[in-house]
Amino acid sequence: MTSARDQILGNIRNSLSVKEDDGNRRTAVQCRLEAHQAGLIPERSKLPKDKQVDLFILMAEGVQSTVDRLDSLKQVPEAVSRYLTQHNLPQRLKMATHETLESLPWDDVPVLTVSEGASQGDDLISLAMAFGGIAETGTLALLSGPDGPTTLNFLPETHLVVLKESDIQGAYEDIWQKLRDRQAAKGDRDLPRTVNLITGPSRTGDIEQTILLGAHGPHQLHILLVADGE
């Protein structure tokens, strides 16, 4: 197996007129991997934080997401119940087992029934905590794991997501750097199994080029955007 692999790689080197690696090429590759060189970053994302928040809202609403701005995390339960009432939806949801969500005053809204864990496909409404938001496209970044089951992002018809303004980044490259910083702070190199990048409700335009929401996942995406300062 090893000799066959070496032969294949040798043939590729010969075809590219590459001489035997003296170590410099391997070092260059390793440096490139560790440097995390950013790609082209759109100018519209290079804004002060408050302007990034405004751009995020503009772009998110432009792809049929709805945004509710809140002054405090404590307002989330009431805001969730209000949204469900306004859309004639049942006051029942499946929530991610995220410590931030679990700490909220759900008992203050007794009409709302909240259960935790992954969705088995029979939940109409889900609530998750976003890792971050991307201003340039109005995209949410959600990490999979015990505190963020991926099924909550795709199976329920209505997806509610809590996002802190402080977690909004300008560009995609900033989100990946934020993730690397998170892992470095944890002292390990483990990454989430999946990073779900969600831009608006699920949609398709396959049939007569007509946009249909909810084709492959939720047909409603509601963002509970919480101000900084708590």
C-alpha atoms as a printed R data frame, in Angstrom:
    type eleno elety resid chain resno       x      y       z
1   ATOM     1    CA   MET     A     1   0.000  0.000   0.000
2   ATOM     2    CA   THR     A     2   2.804  2.384   0.955
3   ATOM     3    CA   SER     A     3   4.817  1.715  -2.191
4   ATOM     4    CA   ALA     A     4   1.744  2.220  -4.384
5   ATOM     5    CA   ARG     A     5   1.022  5.517  -2.627
6   ATOM     6    CA   ASP     A     6   4.621  6.652  -3.039
7   ATOM     7    CA   GLN     A     7   4.540  5.731  -6.702
8   ATOM     8    CA   ILE     A     8   1.352  7.715  -7.304
9   ATOM     9    CA   LEU     A     9   2.701 10.770  -5.498
10  ATOM    10    CA   GLY     A    10   5.995 10.399  -7.335
11  ATOM    11    CA   ASN     A    11   4.212 10.390 -10.689
12  ATOM    12    CA   ILE     A    12   2.349 13.558  -9.693
13  ATOM    13    CA   ARG     A    13   5.624 15.251  -8.709
14  ATOM    14    CA   ASN     A    14   7.223 14.263 -11.992
15  ATOM    15    CA   SER     A    15   4.300 15.566 -14.016
16  ATOM    16    CA   LEU     A    16   4.526 18.879 -12.162
17  ATOM    17    CA   SER     A    17   8.330 18.946 -12.478
18  ATOM    18    CA   VAL     A    18   8.640 19.075  -8.688
19  ATOM    19    CA   LYS     A    19  11.914 17.909  -7.201
20  ATOM    20    CA   GLU     A    20  12.103 15.785  -4.071
21  ATOM    21    CA   ASP     A    21  10.840 17.758  -1.081
22  ATOM    22    CA   ASP     A    22  13.730 19.102   0.989
23  ATOM    23    CA   GLY     A    23  11.449 20.065   3.879
24  ATOM    24    CA   ASN     A    24  10.786 23.620   2.773
25  ATOM    25    CA   ARG     A    25   7.555 22.771   1.002
26  ATOM    26    CA   ARG     A    26   6.239 20.827   3.996
27  ATOM    27    CA   THR     A    27   7.144 23.725   6.280
28  ATOM    28    CA   ALA     A    28   5.386 26.170   3.977
29  ATOM    29    CA   VAL     A    29   2.211 24.067   4.040
30  ATOM    30    CA   GLN     A    30   2.314 23.807   7.836
31  ATOM    31    CA   CYS     A    31   2.750 27.566   8.175
32  ATOM    32    CA   ARG     A    32  -0.188 28.170   5.836
33  ATOM    33    CA   LEU     A    33  -2.395 25.867   7.922
34  ATOM    34    CA   GLU     A    34  -1.439 27.563  11.182
35  ATOM    35    CA   ALA     A    35  -1.634 31.139   9.897
36  ATOM    36    CA   HIS     A    36  -5.324 30.879   8.887
37  ATOM    37    CA   GLN     A    37  -4.892 33.398   6.118
38  ATOM    38    CA   ALA     A    38  -8.210 35.158   5.508
39  ATOM    39    CA   GLY     A    39  -9.837 35.257   2.108
40  ATOM    40    CA   LEU     A    40 -11.333 38.279   0.422
41  ATOM    41    CA   ILE     A    41 -13.531 40.134   2.924
42  ATOM    42    CA   PRO     A    42 -16.354 42.315   1.528
43  ATOM    43    CA   GLU     A    43 -16.030 46.012   2.328
44  ATOM    44    CA   ARG     A    44 -19.648 46.162   3.519
45  ATOM    45    CA   SER     A    45 -18.779 43.973   6.498
46  ATOM    46    CA   LYS     A    46 -15.899 46.186   7.706
47  ATOM    47    CA   LEU     A    47 -18.038 48.308   9.977
48  ATOM    48    CA   PRO     A    48 -18.212 49.370  13.636
49  ATOM    49    CA   LYS     A    49 -20.120 46.923  15.825
50  ATOM    50    CA   ASP     A    50 -23.370 48.929  15.868
51  ATOM    51    CA   LYS     A    51 -23.339 49.188  12.091
52  ATOM    52    CA   GLN     A    52 -22.659 45.459  11.806
53  ATOM    53    CA   VAL     A    53 -25.773 44.829  13.885
54  ATOM    54    CA   ASP     A    54 -27.827 47.060  11.592
55  ATOM    55    CA   LEU     A    55 -26.421 45.312   8.513
56  ATOM    56    CA   PHE     A    56 -27.173 41.900   9.984
57  ATOM    57    CA   ILE     A    57 -30.803 42.848  10.567
58  ATOM    58    CA   LEU     A    58 -31.118 44.308   7.063
59  ATOM    59    CA   MET     A    59 -29.674 41.218   5.399
60  ATOM    60    CA   ALA     A    60 -31.603 38.761   7.597
61  ATOM    61    CA   GLU     A    61 -34.930 40.451   6.911
62  ATOM    62    CA   GLY     A    62 -34.019 40.524   3.220
63  ATOM    63    CA   VAL     A    63 -34.129 36.719   3.153
64  ATOM    64    CA   GLN     A    64 -37.491 36.446   4.945
65  ATOM    65    CA   SER     A    65 -36.173 36.071   8.494
66  ATOM    66    CA   THR     A    66 -37.914 38.109  11.182
67  ATOM    67    CA   VAL     A    67 -36.017 39.905  13.945
68  ATOM    68    CA   ASP     A    68 -37.198 40.936  17.399
69  ATOM    69    CA   ARG     A    69 -34.780 43.215  19.262
70  ATOM    70    CA   LEU     A    70 -34.696 42.743  23.024
71  ATOM    71    CA   ASP     A    71 -32.981 44.708  25.781
72  ATOM    72    CA   SER     A    72 -32.314 41.698  27.982
73  ATOM    73    CA   LEU     A    73 -32.097 37.921  27.876
74  ATOM    74    CA   LYS     A    74 -34.767 37.890  30.568
75  ATOM    75    CA   GLN     A    75 -37.241 39.140  27.960
76  ATOM    76    CA   VAL     A    76 -36.796 36.036  25.775
77  ATOM    77    CA   PRO     A    77 -39.570 33.858  27.304
78  ATOM    78    CA   GLU     A    78 -42.178 36.604  26.986
79  ATOM    79    CA   ALA     A    79 -40.996 37.433  23.456
80  ATOM    80    CA   VAL     A    80 -41.258 33.761  22.445
81  ATOM    81    CA   SER     A    81 -44.809 33.499  23.791
82  ATOM    82    CA   ARG     A    82 -45.776 36.754  22.076
83  ATOM    83    CA   TYR     A    83 -44.444 35.547  18.719
84  ATOM    84    CA   LEU     A    84 -46.330 32.249  18.991
85  ATOM    85    CA   THR     A    85 -49.550 34.081  19.850
86  ATOM    86    CA   GLN     A    86 -49.168 36.496  16.942
87  ATOM    87    CA   HIS     A    87 -48.744 33.605  14.497
88  ATOM    88    CA   ASN     A    88 -51.503 31.451  15.992
89  ATOM    89    CA   LEU     A    89 -49.010 28.755  16.997
90  ATOM    90    CA   PRO     A    90 -49.251 26.448  20.018
91  ATOM    91    CA   GLN     A    91 -47.509 27.598  23.198
92  ATOM    92    CA   ARG     A    92 -45.221 24.573  23.169
93  ATOM    93    CA   LEU     A    93 -41.605 24.309  22.046
94  ATOM    94    CA   LYS     A    94 -38.537 22.091  22.137
95  ATOM    95    CA   MET     A    95 -35.464 23.896  23.425
96  ATOM    96    CA   ALA     A    96 -31.754 23.184  23.224
97  ATOM    97    CA   THR     A    97 -30.151 22.213  26.533
98  ATOM    98    CA   HIS     A    98 -27.980 25.324  26.480
99  ATOM    99    CA   GLU     A    99 -27.054 26.834  29.847
100 ATOM   100    CA   THR     A   100 -27.995 30.341  28.711
101 ATOM   101    CA   LEU     A   101 -31.463 29.228  27.631
102 ATOM   102    CA   GLU     A   102 -31.951 27.094  30.729
103 ATOM   103    CA   SER     A   103 -31.195 30.083  32.975
104 ATOM   104    CA   LEU     A   104 -34.054 32.183  31.563
105 ATOM   105    CA   PRO     A   105 -37.234 32.845  33.624
106 ATOM   106    CA   TRP     A   106 -39.531 30.421  31.813
107 ATOM   107    CA   ASP     A   107 -41.747 30.104  34.885
108 ATOM   108    CA   ASP     A   108 -42.777 33.743  34.398
109 ATOM   109    CA   VAL     A   109 -44.741 32.625  31.315
110 ATOM   110    CA   PRO     A   110 -46.845 29.717  32.660
111 ATOM   111    CA   VAL     A   111 -48.854 29.431  29.449
112 ATOM   112    CA   LEU     A   112 -45.682 28.275  27.650
113 ATOM   113    CA   THR     A   113 -44.698 24.590  27.780
114 ATOM   114    CA   VAL     A   114 -40.961 24.032  27.293
115 ATOM   115    CA   SER     A   115 -39.163 20.711  26.907
116 ATOM   116    CA   GLU     A   116 -35.468 20.172  26.228
117 ATOM   117    CA   GLY     A   117 -33.381 17.988  23.968
118 ATOM   118    CA   ALA     A   118 -33.188 16.931  20.349
119 ATOM   119    CA   SER     A   119 -36.246 16.904  18.117
120 ATOM   120    CA   GLN     A   120 -37.587 13.544  16.985
121 ATOM   121    CA   GLY     A   121 -39.515 15.123  14.118
122 ATOM   122    CA   ASP     A   122 -42.799 15.741  15.926
123 ATOM   123    CA   ASP     A   123 -42.024 19.234  17.269
124 ATOM   124    CA   LEU     A   124 -43.581 22.234  15.528
125 ATOM   125    CA   ILE     A   125 -41.396 24.862  17.197
126 ATOM   126    CA   SER     A   126 -37.779 24.863  18.325
127 ATOM   127    CA   LEU     A   127 -35.522 27.289  20.185
128 ATOM   128    CA   ALA     A   128 -31.744 27.320  19.876
129 ATOM   129    CA   MET     A   129 -28.812 29.522  20.897
130 ATOM   130    CA   ALA     A   130 -26.648 30.934  18.113
131 ATOM   131    CA   PHE     A   131 -22.864 30.866  18.330
132 ATOM   132    CA   GLY     A   132 -22.759 33.990  16.198
133 ATOM   133    CA   GLY     A   133 -24.221 36.024  13.389
134 ATOM   134    CA   ILE     A   134 -22.594 37.111  10.111
135 ATOM   135    CA   ALA     A   135 -23.445 40.665   9.119
136 ATOM   136    CA   GLU     A   136 -22.484 40.464   5.446
137 ATOM   137    CA   THR     A   137 -25.288 37.985   4.675
138 ATOM   138    CA   GLY     A   138 -27.571 37.961   7.730
139 ATOM   139    CA   THR     A   139 -26.468 34.394   8.467
140 ATOM   140    CA   LEU     A   140 -26.682 32.537  11.777
141 ATOM   141    CA   ALA     A   141 -23.911 30.187  12.910
142 ATOM   142    CA   LEU     A   142 -25.025 27.349  15.205
143 ATOM   143    CA   LEU     A   143 -22.742 24.686  16.642
144 ATOM   144    CA   SER     A   144 -23.810 21.083  17.011
145 ATOM   145    CA   GLY     A   145 -23.317 19.311  20.309
146 ATOM   146    CA   PRO     A   146 -25.141 18.282  23.485
147 ATOM   147    CA   ASP     A   147 -26.246 21.889  24.011
148 ATOM   148    CA   GLY     A   148 -27.206 22.415  20.368
149 ATOM   149    CA   PRO     A   149 -28.861 19.408  18.686
150 ATOM   150    CA   THR     A   150 -28.791 19.852  14.920
151 ATOM   151    CA   THR     A   151 -32.289 18.370  14.592
152 ATOM   152    CA   LEU     A   152 -33.698 21.511  16.224
153 ATOM   153    CA   ASN     A   153 -32.397 23.526  13.259
154 ATOM   154    CA   PHE     A   154 -34.068 21.460  10.548
155 ATOM   155    CA   LEU     A   155 -37.035 19.374  11.678
156 ATOM   156    CA   PRO     A   156 -39.533 21.802  13.311
157 ATOM   157    CA   GLU     A   157 -41.577 24.054  11.026
158 ATOM   158    CA   THR     A   158 -40.777 27.171  13.056
159 ATOM   159    CA   HIS     A   159 -37.230 27.866  14.220
160 ATOM   160    CA   LEU     A   160 -36.537 30.469  16.921
161 ATOM   161    CA   VAL     A   161 -32.939 31.483  17.593
162 ATOM   162    CA   VAL     A   162 -31.482 33.639  20.359
163 ATOM   163    CA   LEU     A   163 -28.520 35.752  19.235
164 ATOM   164    CA   LYS     A   164 -26.533 38.273  21.270
165 ATOM   165    CA   GLU     A   165 -25.499 41.459  19.487
166 ATOM   166    CA   SER     A   166 -21.965 40.978  20.853
167 ATOM   167    CA   ASP     A   167 -21.757 37.687  18.914
168 ATOM   168    CA   ILE     A   168 -22.363 39.325  15.531
169 ATOM   169    CA   GLN     A   169 -19.273 39.384  13.315
170 ATOM   170    CA   GLY     A   170 -18.684 41.234  10.075
171 ATOM   171    CA   ALA     A   171 -17.680 38.403   7.746
172 ATOM   172    CA   TYR     A   172 -17.519 34.612   7.541
173 ATOM   173    CA   GLU     A   173 -13.775 34.703   8.209
174 ATOM   174    CA   ASP     A   174 -14.480 36.437  11.523
175 ATOM   175    CA   ILE     A   175 -16.805 33.636  12.609
176 ATOM   176    CA   TRP     A   176 -14.163 30.990  11.896
177 ATOM   177    CA   GLN     A   177 -11.618 33.002  13.900
178 ATOM   178    CA   LYS     A   178 -14.127 33.317  16.735
179 ATOM   179    CA   LEU     A   179 -14.486 29.536  16.706
180 ATOM   180    CA   ARG     A   180 -10.705 29.034  16.773
181 ATOM   181    CA   ASP     A   181 -10.421 31.480  19.685
182 ATOM   182    CA   ARG     A   182 -13.147 29.550  21.531
183 ATOM   183    CA   GLN     A   183 -11.286 26.289  21.126
184 ATOM   184    CA   ALA     A   184  -7.989 27.866  22.185
185 ATOM   185    CA   ALA     A   185  -9.651 29.214  25.329
186 ATOM   186    CA   LYS     A   186 -10.924 25.722  26.132
187 ATOM   187    CA   GLY     A   187  -7.383 24.389  25.925
188 ATOM   188    CA   ASP     A   188  -8.092 21.733  23.315
189 ATOM   189    CA   ARG     A   189  -8.345 21.309  19.561
190 ATOM   190    CA   ASP     A   190 -11.766 19.667  19.471
191 ATOM   191    CA   LEU     A   191 -14.259 21.228  17.113
192 ATOM   192    CA   PRO     A   192 -18.020 20.758  16.909
193 ATOM   193    CA   ARG     A   193 -19.084 17.976  14.579
194 ATOM   194    CA   THR     A   194 -21.100 20.470  12.535
195 ATOM   195    CA   VAL     A   195 -21.253 24.232  12.082
196 ATOM   196    CA   ASN     A   196 -24.681 25.048  10.645
197 ATOM   197    CA   LEU     A   197 -24.755 28.295   8.666
198 ATOM   198    CA   ILE     A   198 -28.403 29.323   8.281
199 ATOM   199    CA   THR     A   199 -29.489 32.199   6.066
200 ATOM   200    CA   GLY     A   200 -33.247 32.647   6.274
201 ATOM   201    CA   PRO     A   201 -35.909 29.923   6.203
202 ATOM   202    CA   SER     A   202 -35.441 26.820   4.097
203 ATOM   203    CA   ARG     A   203 -36.305 27.477   0.442
204 ATOM   204    CA   THR     A   204 -36.130 26.185  -3.102
205 ATOM   205    CA   GLY     A   205 -36.745 27.629  -6.537
206 ATOM   206    CA   ASP     A   206 -36.627 24.334  -8.437
207 ATOM   207    CA   ILE     A   207 -40.277 24.420  -9.520
208 ATOM   208    CA   GLU     A   208 -40.799 26.994 -12.269
209 ATOM   209    CA   GLN     A   209 -38.206 29.244 -10.611
210 ATOM   210    CA   THR     A   210 -40.751 30.126  -7.923
211 ATOM   211    CA   ILE     A   211 -39.393 30.472  -4.390
212 ATOM   212    CA   LEU     A   212 -41.037 28.065  -1.949
213 ATOM   213    CA   LEU     A   213 -40.292 28.433   1.765
214 ATOM   214    CA   GLY     A   214 -40.006 25.411   4.031
215 ATOM   215    CA   ALA     A   215 -38.879 23.055   1.291
216 ATOM   216    CA   HIS     A   216 -36.121 21.273   3.233
217 ATOM   217    CA   GLY     A   217 -36.592 22.569   6.768
218 ATOM   218    CA   PRO     A   218 -38.320 25.333   8.762
219 ATOM   219    CA   HIS     A   219 -40.512 27.718   6.802
220 ATOM   220    CA   GLN     A   220 -40.220 30.377   9.511
221 ATOM   221    CA   LEU     A   221 -37.005 31.683  11.074
222 ATOM   222    CA   HIS     A   222 -37.392 34.180  13.924
223 ATOM   223    CA   ILE     A   223 -34.324 35.766  15.530
224 ATOM   224    CA   LEU     A   224 -34.446 37.085  19.092
225 ATOM   225    CA   LEU     A   225 -31.639 39.639  19.013
226 ATOM   226    CA   VAL     A   226 -30.491 40.594  22.509
227 ATOM   227    CA   ALA     A   227 -28.668 43.848  23.208
228 ATOM   228    CA   ASP     A   228 -25.291 43.922  24.917
229 ATOM   229    CA   GLY     A   229 -24.654 45.225  28.385
230 ATOM   230    CA   GLU     A   230 -26.027 42.568  30.697
